[in-house]
mmCIF file of C-alpha atoms in Angstrom:
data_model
loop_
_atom_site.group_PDB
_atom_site.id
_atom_site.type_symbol
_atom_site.label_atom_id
_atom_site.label_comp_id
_atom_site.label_asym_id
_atom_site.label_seq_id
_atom_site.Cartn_x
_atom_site.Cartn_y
_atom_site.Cartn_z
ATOM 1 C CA UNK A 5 7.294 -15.661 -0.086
ATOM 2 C CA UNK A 6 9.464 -15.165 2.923
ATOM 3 C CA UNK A 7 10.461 -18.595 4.093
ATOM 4 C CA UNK A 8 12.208 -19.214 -0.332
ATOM 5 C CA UNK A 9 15.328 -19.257 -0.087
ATOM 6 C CA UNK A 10 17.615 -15.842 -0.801
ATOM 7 C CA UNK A 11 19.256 -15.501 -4.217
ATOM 8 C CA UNK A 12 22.936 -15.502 -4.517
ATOM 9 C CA UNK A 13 23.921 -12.394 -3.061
ATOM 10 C CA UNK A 14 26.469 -10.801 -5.837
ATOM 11 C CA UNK A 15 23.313 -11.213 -7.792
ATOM 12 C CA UNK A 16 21.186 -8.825 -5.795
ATOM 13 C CA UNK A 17 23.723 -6.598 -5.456
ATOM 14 C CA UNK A 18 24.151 -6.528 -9.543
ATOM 15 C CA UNK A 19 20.610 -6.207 -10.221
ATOM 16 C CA UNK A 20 19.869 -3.781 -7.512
ATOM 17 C CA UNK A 21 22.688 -1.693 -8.625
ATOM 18 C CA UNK A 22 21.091 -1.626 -12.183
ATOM 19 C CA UNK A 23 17.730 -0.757 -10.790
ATOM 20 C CA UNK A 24 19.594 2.165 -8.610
ATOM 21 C CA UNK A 25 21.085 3.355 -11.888
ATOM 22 C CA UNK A 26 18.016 2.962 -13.992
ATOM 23 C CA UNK A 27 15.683 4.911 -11.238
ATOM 24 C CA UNK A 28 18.493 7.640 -10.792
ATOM 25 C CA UNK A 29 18.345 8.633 -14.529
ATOM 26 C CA UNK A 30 14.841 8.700 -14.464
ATOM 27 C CA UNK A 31 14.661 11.285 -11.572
ATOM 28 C CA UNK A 32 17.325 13.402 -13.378
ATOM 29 C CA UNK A 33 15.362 13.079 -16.756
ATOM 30 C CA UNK A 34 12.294 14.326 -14.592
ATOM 31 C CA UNK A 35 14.626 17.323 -12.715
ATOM 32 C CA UNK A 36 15.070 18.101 -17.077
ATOM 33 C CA UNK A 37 11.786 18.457 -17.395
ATOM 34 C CA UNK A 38 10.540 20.518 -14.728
ATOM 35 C CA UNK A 39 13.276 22.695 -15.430
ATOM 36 C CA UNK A 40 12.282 23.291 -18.669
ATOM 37 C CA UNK A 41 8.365 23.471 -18.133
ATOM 38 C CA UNK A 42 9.628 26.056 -15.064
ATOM 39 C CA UNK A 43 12.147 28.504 -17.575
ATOM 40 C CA UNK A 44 11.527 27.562 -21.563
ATOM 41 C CA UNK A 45 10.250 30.959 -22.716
ATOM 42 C CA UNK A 46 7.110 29.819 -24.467
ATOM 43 C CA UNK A 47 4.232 27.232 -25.304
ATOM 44 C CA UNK A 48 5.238 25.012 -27.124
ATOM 45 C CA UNK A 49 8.869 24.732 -26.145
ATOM 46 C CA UNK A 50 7.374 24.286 -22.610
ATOM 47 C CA UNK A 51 5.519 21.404 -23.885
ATOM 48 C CA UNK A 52 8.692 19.651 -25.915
ATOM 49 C CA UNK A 53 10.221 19.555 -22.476
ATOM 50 C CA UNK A 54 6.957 18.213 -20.774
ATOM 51 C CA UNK A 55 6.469 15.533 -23.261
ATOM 52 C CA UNK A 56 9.820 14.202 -24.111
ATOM 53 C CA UNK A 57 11.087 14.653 -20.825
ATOM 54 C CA UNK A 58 8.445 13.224 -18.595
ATOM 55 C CA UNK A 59 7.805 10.080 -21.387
ATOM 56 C CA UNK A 60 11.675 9.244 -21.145
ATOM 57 C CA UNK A 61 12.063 9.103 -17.287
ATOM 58 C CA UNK A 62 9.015 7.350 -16.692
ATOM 59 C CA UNK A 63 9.897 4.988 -18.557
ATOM 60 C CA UNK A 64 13.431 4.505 -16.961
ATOM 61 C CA UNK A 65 11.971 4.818 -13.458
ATOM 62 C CA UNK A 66 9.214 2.093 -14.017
ATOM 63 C CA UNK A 67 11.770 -0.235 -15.731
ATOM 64 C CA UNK A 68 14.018 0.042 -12.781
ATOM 65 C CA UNK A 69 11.094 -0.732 -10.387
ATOM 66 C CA UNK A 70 10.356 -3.669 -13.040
ATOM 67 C CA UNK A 71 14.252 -5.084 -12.449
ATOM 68 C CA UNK A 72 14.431 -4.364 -8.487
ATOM 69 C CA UNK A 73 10.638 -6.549 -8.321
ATOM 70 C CA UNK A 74 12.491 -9.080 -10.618
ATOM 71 C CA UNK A 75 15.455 -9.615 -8.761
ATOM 72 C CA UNK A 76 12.544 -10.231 -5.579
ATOM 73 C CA UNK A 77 11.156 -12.676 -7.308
ATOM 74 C CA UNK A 78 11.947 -16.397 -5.255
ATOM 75 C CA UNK A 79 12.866 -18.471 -7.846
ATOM 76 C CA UNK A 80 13.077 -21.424 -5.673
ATOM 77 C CA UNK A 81 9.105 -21.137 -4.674
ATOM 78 C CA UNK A 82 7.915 -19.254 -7.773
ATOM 79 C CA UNK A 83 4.483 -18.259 -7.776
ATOM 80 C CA UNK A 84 2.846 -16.366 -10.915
ATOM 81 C CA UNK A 85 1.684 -13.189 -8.614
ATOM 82 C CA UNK A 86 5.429 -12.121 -8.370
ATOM 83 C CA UNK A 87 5.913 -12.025 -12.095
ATOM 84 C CA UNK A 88 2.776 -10.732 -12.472
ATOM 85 C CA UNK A 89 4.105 -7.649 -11.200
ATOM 86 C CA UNK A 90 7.031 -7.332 -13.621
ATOM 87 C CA UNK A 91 4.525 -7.514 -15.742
ATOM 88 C CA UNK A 92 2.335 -5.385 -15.113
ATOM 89 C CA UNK A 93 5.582 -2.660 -14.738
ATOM 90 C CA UNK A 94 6.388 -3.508 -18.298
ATOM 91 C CA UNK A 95 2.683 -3.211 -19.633
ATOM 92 C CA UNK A 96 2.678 0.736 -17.676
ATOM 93 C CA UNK A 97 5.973 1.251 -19.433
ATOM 94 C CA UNK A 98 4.451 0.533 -22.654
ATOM 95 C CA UNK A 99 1.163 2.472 -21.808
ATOM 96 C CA UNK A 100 2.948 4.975 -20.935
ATOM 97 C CA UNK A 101 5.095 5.193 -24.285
ATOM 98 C CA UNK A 102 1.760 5.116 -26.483
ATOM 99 C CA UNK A 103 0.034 7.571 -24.703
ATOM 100 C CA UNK A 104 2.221 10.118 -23.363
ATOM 101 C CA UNK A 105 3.082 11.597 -26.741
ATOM 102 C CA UNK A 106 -0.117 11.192 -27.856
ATOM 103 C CA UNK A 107 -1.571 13.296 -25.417
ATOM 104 C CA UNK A 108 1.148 15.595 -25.855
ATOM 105 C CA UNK A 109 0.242 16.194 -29.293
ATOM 106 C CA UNK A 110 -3.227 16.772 -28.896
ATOM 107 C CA UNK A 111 -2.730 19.491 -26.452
ATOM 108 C CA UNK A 112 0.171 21.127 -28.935
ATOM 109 C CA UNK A 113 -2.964 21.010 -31.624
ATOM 110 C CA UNK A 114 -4.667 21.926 -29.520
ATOM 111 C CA UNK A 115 -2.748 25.402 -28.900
ATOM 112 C CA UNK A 116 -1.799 25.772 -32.415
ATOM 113 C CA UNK A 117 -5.765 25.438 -33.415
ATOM 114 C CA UNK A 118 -6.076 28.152 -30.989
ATOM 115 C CA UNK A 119 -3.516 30.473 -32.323
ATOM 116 C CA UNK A 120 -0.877 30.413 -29.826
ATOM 117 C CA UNK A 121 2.174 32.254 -31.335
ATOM 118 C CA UNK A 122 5.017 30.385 -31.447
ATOM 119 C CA UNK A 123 8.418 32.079 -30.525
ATOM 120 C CA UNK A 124 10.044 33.180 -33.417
ATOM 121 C CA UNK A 125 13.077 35.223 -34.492
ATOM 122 C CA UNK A 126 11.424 37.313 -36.522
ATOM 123 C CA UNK A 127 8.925 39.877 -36.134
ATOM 124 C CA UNK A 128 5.300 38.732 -35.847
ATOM 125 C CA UNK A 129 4.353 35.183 -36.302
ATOM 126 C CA UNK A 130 6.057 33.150 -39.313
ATOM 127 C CA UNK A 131 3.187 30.845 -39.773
ATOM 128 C CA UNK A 132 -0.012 32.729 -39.181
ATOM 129 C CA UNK A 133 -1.737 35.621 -37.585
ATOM 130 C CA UNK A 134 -1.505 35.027 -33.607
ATOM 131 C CA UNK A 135 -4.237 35.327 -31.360
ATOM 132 C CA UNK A 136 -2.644 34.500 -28.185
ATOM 133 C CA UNK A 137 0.455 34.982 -27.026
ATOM 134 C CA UNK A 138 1.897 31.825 -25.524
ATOM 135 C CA UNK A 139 4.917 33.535 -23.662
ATOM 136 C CA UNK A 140 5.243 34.211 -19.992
ATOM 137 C CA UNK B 2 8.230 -9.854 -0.660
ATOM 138 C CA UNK B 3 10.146 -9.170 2.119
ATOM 139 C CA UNK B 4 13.876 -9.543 1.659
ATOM 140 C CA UNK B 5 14.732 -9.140 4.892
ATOM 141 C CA UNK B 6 18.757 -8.564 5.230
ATOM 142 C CA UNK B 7 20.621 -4.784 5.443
ATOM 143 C CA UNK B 8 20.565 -4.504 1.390
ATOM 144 C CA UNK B 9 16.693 -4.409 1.350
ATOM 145 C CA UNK B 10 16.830 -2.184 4.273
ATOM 146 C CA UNK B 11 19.194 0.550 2.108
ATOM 147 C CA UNK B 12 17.229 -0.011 -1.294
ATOM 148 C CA UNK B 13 14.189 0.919 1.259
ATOM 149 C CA UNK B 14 16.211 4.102 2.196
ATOM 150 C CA UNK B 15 16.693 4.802 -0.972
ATOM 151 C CA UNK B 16 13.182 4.563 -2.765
ATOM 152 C CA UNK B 17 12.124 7.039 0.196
ATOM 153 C CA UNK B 18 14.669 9.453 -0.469
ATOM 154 C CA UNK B 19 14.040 9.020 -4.245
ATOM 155 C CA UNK B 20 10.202 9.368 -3.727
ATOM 156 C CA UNK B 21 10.395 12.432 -1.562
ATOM 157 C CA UNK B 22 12.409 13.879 -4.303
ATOM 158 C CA UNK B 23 10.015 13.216 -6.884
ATOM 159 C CA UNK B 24 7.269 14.653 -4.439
ATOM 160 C CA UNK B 25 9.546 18.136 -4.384
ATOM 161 C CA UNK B 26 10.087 17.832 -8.310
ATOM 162 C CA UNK B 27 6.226 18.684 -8.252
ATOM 163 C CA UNK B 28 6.376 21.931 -6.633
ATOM 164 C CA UNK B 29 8.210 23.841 -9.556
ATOM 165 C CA UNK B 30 5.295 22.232 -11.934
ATOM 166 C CA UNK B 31 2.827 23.545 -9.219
ATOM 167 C CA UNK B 32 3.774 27.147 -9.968
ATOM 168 C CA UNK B 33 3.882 26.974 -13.805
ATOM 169 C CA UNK B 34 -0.033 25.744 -12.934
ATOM 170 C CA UNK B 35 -0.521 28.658 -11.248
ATOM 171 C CA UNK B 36 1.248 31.573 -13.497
ATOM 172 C CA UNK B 37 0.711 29.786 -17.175
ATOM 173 C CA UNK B 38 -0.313 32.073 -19.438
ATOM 174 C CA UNK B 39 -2.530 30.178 -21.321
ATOM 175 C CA UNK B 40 -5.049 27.495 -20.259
ATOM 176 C CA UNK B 41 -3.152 24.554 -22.549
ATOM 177 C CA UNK B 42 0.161 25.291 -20.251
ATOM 178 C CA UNK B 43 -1.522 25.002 -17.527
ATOM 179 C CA UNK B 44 -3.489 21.979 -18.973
ATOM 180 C CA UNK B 45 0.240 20.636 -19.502
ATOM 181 C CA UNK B 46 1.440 21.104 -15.955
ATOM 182 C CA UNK B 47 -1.291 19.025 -14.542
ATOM 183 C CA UNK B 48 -0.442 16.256 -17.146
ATOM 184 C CA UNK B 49 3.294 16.320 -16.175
ATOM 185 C CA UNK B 50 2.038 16.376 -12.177
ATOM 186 C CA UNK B 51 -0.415 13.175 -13.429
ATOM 187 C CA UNK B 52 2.632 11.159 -15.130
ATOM 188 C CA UNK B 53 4.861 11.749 -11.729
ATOM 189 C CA UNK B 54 1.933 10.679 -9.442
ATOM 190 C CA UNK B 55 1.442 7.364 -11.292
ATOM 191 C CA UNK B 56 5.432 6.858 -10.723
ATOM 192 C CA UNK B 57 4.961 7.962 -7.615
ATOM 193 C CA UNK B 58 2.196 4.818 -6.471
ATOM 194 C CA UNK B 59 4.741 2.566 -8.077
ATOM 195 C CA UNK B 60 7.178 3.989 -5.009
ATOM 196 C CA UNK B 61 4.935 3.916 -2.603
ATOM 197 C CA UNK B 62 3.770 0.172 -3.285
ATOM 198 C CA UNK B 63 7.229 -0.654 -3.098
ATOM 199 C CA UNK B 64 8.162 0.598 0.077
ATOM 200 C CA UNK B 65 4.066 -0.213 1.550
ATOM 201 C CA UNK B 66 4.899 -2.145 4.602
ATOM 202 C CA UNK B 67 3.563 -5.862 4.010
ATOM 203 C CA UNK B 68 4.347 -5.882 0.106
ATOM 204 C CA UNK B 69 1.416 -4.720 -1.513
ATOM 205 C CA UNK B 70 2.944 -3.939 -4.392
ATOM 206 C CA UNK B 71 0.519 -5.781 -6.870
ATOM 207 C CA UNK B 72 -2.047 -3.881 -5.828
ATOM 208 C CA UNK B 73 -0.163 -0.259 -6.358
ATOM 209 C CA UNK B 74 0.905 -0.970 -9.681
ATOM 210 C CA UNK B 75 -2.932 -1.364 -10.760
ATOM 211 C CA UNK B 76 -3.236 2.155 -9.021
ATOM 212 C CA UNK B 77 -0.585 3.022 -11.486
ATOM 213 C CA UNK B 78 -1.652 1.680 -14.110
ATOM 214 C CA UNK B 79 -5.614 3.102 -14.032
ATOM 215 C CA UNK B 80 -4.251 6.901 -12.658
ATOM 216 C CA UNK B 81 -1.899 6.798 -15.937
ATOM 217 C CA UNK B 82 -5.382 5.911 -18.204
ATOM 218 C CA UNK B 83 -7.148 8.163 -16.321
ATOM 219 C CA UNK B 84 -4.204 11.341 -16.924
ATOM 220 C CA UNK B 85 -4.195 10.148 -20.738
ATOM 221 C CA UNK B 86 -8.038 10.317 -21.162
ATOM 222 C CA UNK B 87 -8.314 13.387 -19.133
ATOM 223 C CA UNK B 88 -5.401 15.121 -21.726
ATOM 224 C CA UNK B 89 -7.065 14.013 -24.693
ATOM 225 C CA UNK B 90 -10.607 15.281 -23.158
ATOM 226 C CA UNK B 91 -8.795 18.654 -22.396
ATOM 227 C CA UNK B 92 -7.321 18.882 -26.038
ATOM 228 C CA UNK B 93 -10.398 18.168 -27.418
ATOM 229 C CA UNK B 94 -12.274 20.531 -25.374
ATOM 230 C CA UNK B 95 -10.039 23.665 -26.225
ATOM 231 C CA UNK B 96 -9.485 22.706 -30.331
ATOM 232 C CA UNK B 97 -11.157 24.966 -32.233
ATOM 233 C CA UNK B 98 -12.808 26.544 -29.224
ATOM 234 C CA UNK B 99 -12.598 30.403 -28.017
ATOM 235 C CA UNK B 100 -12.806 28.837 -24.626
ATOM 236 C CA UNK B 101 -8.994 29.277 -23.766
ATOM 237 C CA UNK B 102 -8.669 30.815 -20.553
ATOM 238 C CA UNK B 103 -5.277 32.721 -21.349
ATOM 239 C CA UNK B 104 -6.097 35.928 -22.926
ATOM 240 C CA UNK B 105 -3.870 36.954 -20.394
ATOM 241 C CA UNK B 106 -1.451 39.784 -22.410
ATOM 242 C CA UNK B 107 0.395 42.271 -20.079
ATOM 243 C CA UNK B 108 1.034 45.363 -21.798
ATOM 244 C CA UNK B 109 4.118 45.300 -23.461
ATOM 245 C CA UNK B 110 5.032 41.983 -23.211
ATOM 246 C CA UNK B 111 3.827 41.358 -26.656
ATOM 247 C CA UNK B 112 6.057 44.236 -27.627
ATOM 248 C CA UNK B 113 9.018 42.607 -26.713
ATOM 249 C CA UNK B 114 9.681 40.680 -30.379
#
């Protein structure tokens, strides 16, 4: 891999740009989300911010990794190994968008089945007796 | 894959300084673990902690001296099966169950609404 010849370099700097950009979101998406699993007041709101936020930024922090490893790739001695791992980055990407929200909602049925009160403006529980209180 | 040349050196730079601020994006999520009322919030903290560790192996493979990176992004890939089936094993466990460990009302905080 070391002795192909380097890519054009305004192309690196492009696509390593991109990845910079693409990996940058991702950590602010994930600075969202532990924000809001830190300070949302209850349960469930605690787990819209884990799910949506953690899905979305893995995904744009694994696709950058997927462009920086592409723009790595020698194109001039190509072996399969190196696109393997593009990939590979794509197929956790895609992993990782089926089962993140899936497991998100089985936990949130989980916590309604077990009568976690969801935070309300009214009085007492708008959708059925609570149990447990989900706030803290 | 080395690249060798100052650009690869920076991008290097910067997946460290990225990665060790992912690593101290965990901390916050450590401490919801700790105080979450109930068990399911807690249940969702280590989830969250799961999904940032499998990013995090996909940092460390790319900055693993040598370029191992193929073989951290099949660490990735099995520790993000492993967080989904241990979620869904979790959720399955506390549905319908009394077993949730966060009976854990304060007086007067329920007194609040």
């Amino acid at each position: 891999m070391l002795k192909g010849r380097r890519r054009n370099f305004e192309d690196m700097i492009i696509i390593n740009t991109i990845s910079i950009i693409l990996i940058l979101t991702g950590l602010l998406f994930f600075f969202g989300s532990v924000v809001g699993v830190l300070r949302f007041p209850d349960f469930y709101t605690r787990m819209h911010a884990a799910g949506k936020g953690d899905t979305l930024s893995s995904l744009l922090v694994i696709m950058g990794f997927a462009v920086y490893h592409l723009g790595q790739i020698h194109w001039m001695d190509f072996v399969w190994a190196d696109l393997l791992v593009v990939i590979k980055l794509l197929a956790i990407c895609a992993f990782i968008m089926l089962t993140s929200p899936t497991a998100t909602h089985a936990l949130m049925d989980a916590g309604y089945e077990d009568g976690i009160e969801p935070l309300t403006h009214k009085k007492g529980n708008a959708l059925r007796e609570p149990k447990v209180k989900g706030r803290g | 894959m080395g690249h060798s040349g100052k650009e690869a050196a920076e991008m290097n730079a910067f997946f460290v300084w990225a990665g060790i601020a992912l690593l101290l994006m965990m901390v916050p999520v450590f401490y919801r673990m700790n105080i979450g009322p109930t068990a399911i919030d807690r249940i969702v903290a280590v989830n969250v902690i799961g999904t940032k560790t499998a990013v995090l192996l996909v940092f460390i493979g790319t900055i693993f001296p040598g370029g191992r990176i193929e073989m951290f992004v099949d660490f990735a890939l099995a520790y993000g099966l492993l967080n989904f089936i241990g979620s869904l094993a979790a959720a399955r466990f506390f549905h319908r169950s009394k077993a949730l460990g966060g009976e854990i009302d304060v007086e007067g905080e329920a007194e609040e609404f």
